[in-house]
JSON list of C-alpha atoms and ligand atoms in Angstrom, two decimals:
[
{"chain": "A", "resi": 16, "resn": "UNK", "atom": "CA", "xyz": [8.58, -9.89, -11.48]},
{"chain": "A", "resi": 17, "resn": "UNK", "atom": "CA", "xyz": [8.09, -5.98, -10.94]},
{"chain": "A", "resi": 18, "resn": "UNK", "atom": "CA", "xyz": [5.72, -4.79, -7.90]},
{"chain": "A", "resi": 19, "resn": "UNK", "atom": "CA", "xyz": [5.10, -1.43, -7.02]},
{"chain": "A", "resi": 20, "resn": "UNK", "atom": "CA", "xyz": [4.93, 0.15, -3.56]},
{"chain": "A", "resi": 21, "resn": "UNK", "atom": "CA", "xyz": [3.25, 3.15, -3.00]},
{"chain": "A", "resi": 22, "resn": "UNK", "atom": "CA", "xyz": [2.67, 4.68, 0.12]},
{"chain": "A", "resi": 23, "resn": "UNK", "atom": "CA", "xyz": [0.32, 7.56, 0.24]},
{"chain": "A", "resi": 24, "resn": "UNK", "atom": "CA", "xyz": [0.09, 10.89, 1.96]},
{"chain": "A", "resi": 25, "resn": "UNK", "atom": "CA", "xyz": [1.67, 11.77, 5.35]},
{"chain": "A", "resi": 26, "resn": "UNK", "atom": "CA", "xyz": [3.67, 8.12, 5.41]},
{"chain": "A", "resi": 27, "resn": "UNK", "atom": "CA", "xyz": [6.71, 10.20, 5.03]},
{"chain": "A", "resi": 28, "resn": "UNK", "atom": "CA", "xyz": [6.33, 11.32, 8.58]},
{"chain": "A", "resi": 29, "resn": "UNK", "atom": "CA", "xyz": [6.87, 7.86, 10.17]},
{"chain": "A", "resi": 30, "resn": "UNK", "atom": "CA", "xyz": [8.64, 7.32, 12.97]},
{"chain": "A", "resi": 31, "resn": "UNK", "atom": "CA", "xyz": [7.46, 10.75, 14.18]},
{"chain": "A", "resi": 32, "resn": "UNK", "atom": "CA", "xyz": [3.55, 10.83, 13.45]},
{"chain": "A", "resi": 33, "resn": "UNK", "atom": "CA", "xyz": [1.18, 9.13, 15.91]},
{"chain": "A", "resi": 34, "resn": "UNK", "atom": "CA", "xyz": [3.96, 6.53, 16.92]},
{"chain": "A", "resi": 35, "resn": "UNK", "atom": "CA", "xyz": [1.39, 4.82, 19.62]},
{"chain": "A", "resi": 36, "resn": "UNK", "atom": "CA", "xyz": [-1.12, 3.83, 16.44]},
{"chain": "A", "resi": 37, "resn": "UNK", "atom": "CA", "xyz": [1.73, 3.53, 13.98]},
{"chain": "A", "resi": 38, "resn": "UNK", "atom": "CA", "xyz": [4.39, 2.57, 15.69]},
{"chain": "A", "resi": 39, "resn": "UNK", "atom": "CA", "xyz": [8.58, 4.19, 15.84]},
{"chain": "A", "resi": 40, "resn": "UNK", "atom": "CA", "xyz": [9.97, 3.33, 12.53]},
{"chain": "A", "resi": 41, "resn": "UNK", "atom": "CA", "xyz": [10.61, 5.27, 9.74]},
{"chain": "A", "resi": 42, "resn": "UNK", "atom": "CA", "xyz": [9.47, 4.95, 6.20]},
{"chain": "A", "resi": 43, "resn": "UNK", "atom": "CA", "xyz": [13.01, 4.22, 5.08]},
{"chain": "A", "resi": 44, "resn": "UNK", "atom": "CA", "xyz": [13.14, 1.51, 7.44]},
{"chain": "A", "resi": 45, "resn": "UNK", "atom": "CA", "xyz": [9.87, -0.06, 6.01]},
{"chain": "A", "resi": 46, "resn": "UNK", "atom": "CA", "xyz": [11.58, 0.12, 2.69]},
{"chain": "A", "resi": 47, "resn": "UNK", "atom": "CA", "xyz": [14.87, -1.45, 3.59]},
{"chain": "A", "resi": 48, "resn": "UNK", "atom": "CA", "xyz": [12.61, -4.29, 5.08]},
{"chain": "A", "resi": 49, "resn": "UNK", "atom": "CA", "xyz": [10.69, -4.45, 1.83]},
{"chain": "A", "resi": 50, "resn": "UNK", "atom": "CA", "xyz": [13.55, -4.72, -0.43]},
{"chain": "A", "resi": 51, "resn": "UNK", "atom": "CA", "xyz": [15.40, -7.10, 1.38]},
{"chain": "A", "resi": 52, "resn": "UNK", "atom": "CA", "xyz": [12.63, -9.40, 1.65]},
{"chain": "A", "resi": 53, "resn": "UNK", "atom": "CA", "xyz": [11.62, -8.71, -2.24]},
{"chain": "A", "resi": 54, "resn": "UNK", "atom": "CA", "xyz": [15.39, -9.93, -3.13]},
{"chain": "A", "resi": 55, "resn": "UNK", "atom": "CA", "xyz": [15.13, -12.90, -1.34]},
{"chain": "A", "resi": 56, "resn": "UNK", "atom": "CA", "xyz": [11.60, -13.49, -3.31]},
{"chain": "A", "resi": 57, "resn": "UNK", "atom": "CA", "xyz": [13.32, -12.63, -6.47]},
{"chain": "A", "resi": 58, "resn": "UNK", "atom": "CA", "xyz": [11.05, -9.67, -7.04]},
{"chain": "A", "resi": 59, "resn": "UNK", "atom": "CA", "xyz": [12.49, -6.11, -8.01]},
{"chain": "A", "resi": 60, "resn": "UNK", "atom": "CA", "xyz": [10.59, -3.57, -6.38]},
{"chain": "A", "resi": 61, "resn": "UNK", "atom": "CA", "xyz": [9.91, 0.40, -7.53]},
{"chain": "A", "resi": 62, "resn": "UNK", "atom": "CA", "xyz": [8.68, 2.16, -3.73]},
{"chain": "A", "resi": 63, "resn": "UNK", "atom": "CA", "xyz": [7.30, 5.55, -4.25]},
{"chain": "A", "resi": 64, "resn": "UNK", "atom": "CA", "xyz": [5.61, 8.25, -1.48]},
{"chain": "A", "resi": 65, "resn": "UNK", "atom": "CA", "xyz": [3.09, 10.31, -2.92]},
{"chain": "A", "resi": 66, "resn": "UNK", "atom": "CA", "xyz": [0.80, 12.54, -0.80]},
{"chain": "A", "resi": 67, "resn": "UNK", "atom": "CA", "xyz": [-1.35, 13.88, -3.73]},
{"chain": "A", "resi": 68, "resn": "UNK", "atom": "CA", "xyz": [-4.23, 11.82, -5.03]},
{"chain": "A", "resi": 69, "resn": "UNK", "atom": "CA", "xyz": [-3.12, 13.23, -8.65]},
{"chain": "A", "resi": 70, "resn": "UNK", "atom": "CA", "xyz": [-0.30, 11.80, -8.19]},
{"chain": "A", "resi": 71, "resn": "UNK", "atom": "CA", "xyz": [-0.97, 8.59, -7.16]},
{"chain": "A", "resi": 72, "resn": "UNK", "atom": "CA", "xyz": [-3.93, 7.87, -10.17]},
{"chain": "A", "resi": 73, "resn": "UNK", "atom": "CA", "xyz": [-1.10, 8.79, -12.57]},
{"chain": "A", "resi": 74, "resn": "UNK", "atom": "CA", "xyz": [1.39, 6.47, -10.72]},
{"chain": "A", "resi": 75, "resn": "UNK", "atom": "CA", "xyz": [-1.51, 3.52, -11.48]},
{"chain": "A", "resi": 76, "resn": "UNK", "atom": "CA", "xyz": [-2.08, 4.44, -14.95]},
{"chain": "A", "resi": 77, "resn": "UNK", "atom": "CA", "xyz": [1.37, 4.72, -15.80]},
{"chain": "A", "resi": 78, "resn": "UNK", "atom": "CA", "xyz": [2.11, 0.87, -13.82]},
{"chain": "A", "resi": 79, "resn": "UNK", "atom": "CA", "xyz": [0.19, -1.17, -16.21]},
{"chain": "A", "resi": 80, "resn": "UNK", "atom": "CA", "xyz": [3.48, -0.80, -18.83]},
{"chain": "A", "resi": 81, "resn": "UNK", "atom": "CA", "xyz": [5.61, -1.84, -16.39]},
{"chain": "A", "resi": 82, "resn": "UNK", "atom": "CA", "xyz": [4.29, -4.10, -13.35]},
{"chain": "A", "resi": 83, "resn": "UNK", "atom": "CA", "xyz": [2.99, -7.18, -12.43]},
{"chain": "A", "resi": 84, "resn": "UNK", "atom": "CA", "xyz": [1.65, -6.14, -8.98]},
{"chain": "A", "resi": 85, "resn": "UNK", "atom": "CA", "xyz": [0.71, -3.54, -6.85]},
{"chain": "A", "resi": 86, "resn": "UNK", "atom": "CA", "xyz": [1.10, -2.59, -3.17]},
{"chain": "A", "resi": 87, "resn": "UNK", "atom": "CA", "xyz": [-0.62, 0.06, -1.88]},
{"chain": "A", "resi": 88, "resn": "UNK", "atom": "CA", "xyz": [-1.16, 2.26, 1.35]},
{"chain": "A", "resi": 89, "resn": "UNK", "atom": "CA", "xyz": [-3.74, 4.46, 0.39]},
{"chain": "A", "resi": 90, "resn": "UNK", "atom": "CA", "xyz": [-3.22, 6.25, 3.68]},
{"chain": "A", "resi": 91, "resn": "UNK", "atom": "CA", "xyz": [-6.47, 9.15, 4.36]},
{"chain": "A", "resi": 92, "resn": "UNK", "atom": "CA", "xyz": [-7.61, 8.51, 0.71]},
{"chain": "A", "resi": 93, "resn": "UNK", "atom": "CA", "xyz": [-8.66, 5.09, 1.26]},
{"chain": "A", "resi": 94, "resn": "UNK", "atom": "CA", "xyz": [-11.73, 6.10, 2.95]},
{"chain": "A", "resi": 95, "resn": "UNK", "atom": "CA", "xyz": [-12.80, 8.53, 0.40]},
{"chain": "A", "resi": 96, "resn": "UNK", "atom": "CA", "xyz": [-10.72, 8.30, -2.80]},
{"chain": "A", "resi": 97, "resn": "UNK", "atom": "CA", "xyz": [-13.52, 7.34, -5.95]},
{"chain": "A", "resi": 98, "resn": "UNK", "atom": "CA", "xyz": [-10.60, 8.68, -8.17]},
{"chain": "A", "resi": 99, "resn": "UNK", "atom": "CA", "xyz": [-7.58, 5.77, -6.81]},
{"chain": "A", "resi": 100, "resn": "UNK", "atom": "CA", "xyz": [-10.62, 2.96, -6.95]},
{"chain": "A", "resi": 101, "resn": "UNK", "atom": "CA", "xyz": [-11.55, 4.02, -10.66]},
{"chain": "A", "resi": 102, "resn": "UNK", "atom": "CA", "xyz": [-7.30, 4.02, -11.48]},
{"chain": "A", "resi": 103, "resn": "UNK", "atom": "CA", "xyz": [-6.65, 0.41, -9.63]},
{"chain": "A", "resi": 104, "resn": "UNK", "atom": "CA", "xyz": [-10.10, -1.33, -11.18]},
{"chain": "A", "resi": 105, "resn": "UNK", "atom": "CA", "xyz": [-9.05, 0.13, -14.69]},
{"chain": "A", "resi": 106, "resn": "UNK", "atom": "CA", "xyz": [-5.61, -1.14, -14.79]},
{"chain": "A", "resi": 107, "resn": "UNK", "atom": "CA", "xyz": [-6.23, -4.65, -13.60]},
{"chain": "A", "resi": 108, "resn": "UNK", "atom": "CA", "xyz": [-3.28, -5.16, -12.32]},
{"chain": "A", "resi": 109, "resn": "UNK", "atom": "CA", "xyz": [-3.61, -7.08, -8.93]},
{"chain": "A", "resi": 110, "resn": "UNK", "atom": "CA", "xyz": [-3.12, -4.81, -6.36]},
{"chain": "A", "resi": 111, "resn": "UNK", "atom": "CA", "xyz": [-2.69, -5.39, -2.39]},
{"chain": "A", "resi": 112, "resn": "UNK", "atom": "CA", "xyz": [-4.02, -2.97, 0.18]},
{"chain": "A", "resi": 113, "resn": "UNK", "atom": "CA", "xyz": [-2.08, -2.20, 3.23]},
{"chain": "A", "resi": 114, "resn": "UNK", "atom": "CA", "xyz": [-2.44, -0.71, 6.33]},
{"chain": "A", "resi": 115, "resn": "UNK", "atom": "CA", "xyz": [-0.20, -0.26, 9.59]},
{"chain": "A", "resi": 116, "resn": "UNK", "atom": "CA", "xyz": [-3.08, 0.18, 11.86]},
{"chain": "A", "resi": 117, "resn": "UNK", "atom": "CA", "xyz": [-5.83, -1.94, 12.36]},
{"chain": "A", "resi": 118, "resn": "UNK", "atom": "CA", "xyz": [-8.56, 0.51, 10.30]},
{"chain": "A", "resi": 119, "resn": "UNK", "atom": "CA", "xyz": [-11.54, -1.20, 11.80]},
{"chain": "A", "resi": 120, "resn": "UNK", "atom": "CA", "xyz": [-10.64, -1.21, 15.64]},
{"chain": "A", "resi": 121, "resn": "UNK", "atom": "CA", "xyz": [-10.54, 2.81, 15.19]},
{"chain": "A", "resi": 122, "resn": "UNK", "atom": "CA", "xyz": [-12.85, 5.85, 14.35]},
{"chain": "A", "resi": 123, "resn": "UNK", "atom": "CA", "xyz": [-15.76, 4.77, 12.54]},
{"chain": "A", "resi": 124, "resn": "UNK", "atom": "CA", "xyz": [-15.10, 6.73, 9.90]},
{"chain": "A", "resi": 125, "resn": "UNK", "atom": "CA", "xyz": [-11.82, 4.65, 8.90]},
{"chain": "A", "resi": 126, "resn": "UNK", "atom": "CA", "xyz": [-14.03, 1.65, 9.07]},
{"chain": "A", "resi": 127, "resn": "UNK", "atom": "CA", "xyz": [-14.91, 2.00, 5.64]},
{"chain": "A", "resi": 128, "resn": "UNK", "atom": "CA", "xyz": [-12.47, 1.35, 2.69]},
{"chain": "A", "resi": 129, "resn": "UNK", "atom": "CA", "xyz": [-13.60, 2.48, -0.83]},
{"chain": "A", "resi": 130, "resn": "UNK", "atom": "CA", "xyz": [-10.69, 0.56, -2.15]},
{"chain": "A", "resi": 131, "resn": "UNK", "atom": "CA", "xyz": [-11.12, -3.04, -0.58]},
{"chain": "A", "resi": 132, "resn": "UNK", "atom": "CA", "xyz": [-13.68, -3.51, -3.51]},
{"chain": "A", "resi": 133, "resn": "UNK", "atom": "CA", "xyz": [-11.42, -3.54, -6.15]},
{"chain": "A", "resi": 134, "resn": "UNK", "atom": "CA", "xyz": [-8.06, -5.18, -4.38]},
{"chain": "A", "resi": 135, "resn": "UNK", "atom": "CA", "xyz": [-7.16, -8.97, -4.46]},
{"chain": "A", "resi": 136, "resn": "UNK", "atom": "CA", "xyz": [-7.00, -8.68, -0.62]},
{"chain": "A", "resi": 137, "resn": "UNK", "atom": "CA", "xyz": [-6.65, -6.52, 2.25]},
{"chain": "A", "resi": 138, "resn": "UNK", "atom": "CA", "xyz": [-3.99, -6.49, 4.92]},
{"chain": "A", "resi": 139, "resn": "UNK", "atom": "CA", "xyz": [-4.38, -4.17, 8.11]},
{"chain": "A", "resi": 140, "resn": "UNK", "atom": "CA", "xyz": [-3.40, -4.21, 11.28]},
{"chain": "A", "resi": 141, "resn": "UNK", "atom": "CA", "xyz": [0.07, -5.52, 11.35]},
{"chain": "A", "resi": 142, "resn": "UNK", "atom": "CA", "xyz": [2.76, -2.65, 11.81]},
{"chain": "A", "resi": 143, "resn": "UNK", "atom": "CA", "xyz": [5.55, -3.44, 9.14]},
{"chain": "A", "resi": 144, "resn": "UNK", "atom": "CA", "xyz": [4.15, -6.57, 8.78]},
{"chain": "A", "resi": 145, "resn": "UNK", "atom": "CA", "xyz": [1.07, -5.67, 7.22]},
{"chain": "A", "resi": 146, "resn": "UNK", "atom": "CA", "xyz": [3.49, -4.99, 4.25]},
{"chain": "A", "resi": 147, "resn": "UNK", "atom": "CA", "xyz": [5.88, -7.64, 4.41]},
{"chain": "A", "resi": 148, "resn": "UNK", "atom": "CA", "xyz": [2.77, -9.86, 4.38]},
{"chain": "A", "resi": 149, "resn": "UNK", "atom": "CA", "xyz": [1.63, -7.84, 1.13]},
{"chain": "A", "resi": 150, "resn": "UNK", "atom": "CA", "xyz": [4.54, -8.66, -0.41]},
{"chain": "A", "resi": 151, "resn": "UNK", "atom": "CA", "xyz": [4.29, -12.18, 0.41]},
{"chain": "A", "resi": 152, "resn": "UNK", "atom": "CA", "xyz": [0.66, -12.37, -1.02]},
{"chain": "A", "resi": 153, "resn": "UNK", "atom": "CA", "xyz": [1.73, -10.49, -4.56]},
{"chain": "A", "resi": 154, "resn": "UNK", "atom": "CA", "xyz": [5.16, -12.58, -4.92]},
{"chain": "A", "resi": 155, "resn": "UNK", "atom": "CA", "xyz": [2.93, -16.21, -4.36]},
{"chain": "A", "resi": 156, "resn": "UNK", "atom": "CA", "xyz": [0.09, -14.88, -6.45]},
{"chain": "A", "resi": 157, "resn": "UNK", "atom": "CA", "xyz": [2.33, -13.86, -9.49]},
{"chain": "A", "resi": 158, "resn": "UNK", "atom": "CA", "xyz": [4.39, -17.50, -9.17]},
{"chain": "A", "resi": 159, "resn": "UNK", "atom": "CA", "xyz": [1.05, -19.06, -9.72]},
{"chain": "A", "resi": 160, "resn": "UNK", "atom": "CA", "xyz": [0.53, -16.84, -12.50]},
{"chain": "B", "resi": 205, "resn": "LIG", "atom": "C1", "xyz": [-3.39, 4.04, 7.45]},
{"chain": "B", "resi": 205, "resn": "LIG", "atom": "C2", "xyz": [-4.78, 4.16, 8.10]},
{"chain": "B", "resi": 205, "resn": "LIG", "atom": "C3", "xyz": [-5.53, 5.38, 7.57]},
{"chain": "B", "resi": 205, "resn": "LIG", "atom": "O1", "xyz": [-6.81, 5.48, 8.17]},
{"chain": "B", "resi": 205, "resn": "LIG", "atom": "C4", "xyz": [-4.75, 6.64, 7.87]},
{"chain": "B", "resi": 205, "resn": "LIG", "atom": "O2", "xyz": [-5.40, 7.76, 7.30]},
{"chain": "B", "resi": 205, "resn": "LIG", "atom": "C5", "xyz": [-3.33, 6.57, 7.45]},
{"chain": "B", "resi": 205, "resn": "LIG", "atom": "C6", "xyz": [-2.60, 5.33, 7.62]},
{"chain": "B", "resi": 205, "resn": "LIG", "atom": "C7", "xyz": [-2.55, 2.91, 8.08]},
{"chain": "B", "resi": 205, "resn": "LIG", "atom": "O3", "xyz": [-1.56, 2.52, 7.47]},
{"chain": "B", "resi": 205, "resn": "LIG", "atom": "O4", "xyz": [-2.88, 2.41, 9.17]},
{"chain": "B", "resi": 205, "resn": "LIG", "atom": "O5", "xyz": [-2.73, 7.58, 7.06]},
{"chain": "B", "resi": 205, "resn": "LIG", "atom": "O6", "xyz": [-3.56, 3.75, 6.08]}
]
């Protein structure tokens, strides 16, 4: 069972950026979290950070060769990003979308997710959690598989 984590732009800066909204740890730390809990799952996990939306289409493309699932943090491009939609609908592989901050209890204009259309689910709103929980959700819907 292969899932693949991406976290988009500016996630690198954790544990520095906006630490009252996102909270004090640091990317790495999220990771560490995620792999340990994907071991325990029996999942193998590939974690990349990409800040370009480029980058991040070709990441999808390129996934449907190798993974079951998909984790995602579209980070500013989830409000916006036709281009990451278009790559998750046309690879089909189920994909979670994640978010450290609850989107809707801020600026209006994070309210709205372009991406939520085309995801199995949507988690927001739980700090490190909101992945962990991700993980959970892929890992039980690809043992039902
Ligand atoms: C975010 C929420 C987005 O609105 C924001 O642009 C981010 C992070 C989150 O994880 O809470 O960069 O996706």
């Amino acid at each position: 069972m292969k899932i693949l984590v991406i976290h988009g732009p500016n996630l690198a800066l954790l544990g520095e950026r906006e630490v009252a909204v996102y909270g004090a740890f640091t990317l790495d730390e999220i990771n560490q979290a995620l792999t340990a809990e994907a071991k325990k799952d029996g999942a193998e996990l590939e974690i990349v950070q990409l800040d370009g939306e480029g980058e991040i289409v070709e990441a999808i493309g390129k996934a449907r060769k190798n993974f079951q699932a998909i984790i995602i943090n579209p980070a500013g491009y989830t409000h916006y990003s036709v281009a990451i939609r278009d790559a998750i609908a046309a690879v089909a592989i189920p994909t979670v979308e994640v978010h450290l901050s609850n989107i809707y209890a801020r600026e209006e204009f994070r309210h709205k997710s372009v991406i939520a259309p085309v995801v199995i689910g949507q988690i927001s709103g739980f700090g490190v959690n909101s992945y962990l929980l991700g993980l959970k959700a892929a890992v039980d819907l690809l043992k039902k598989k």
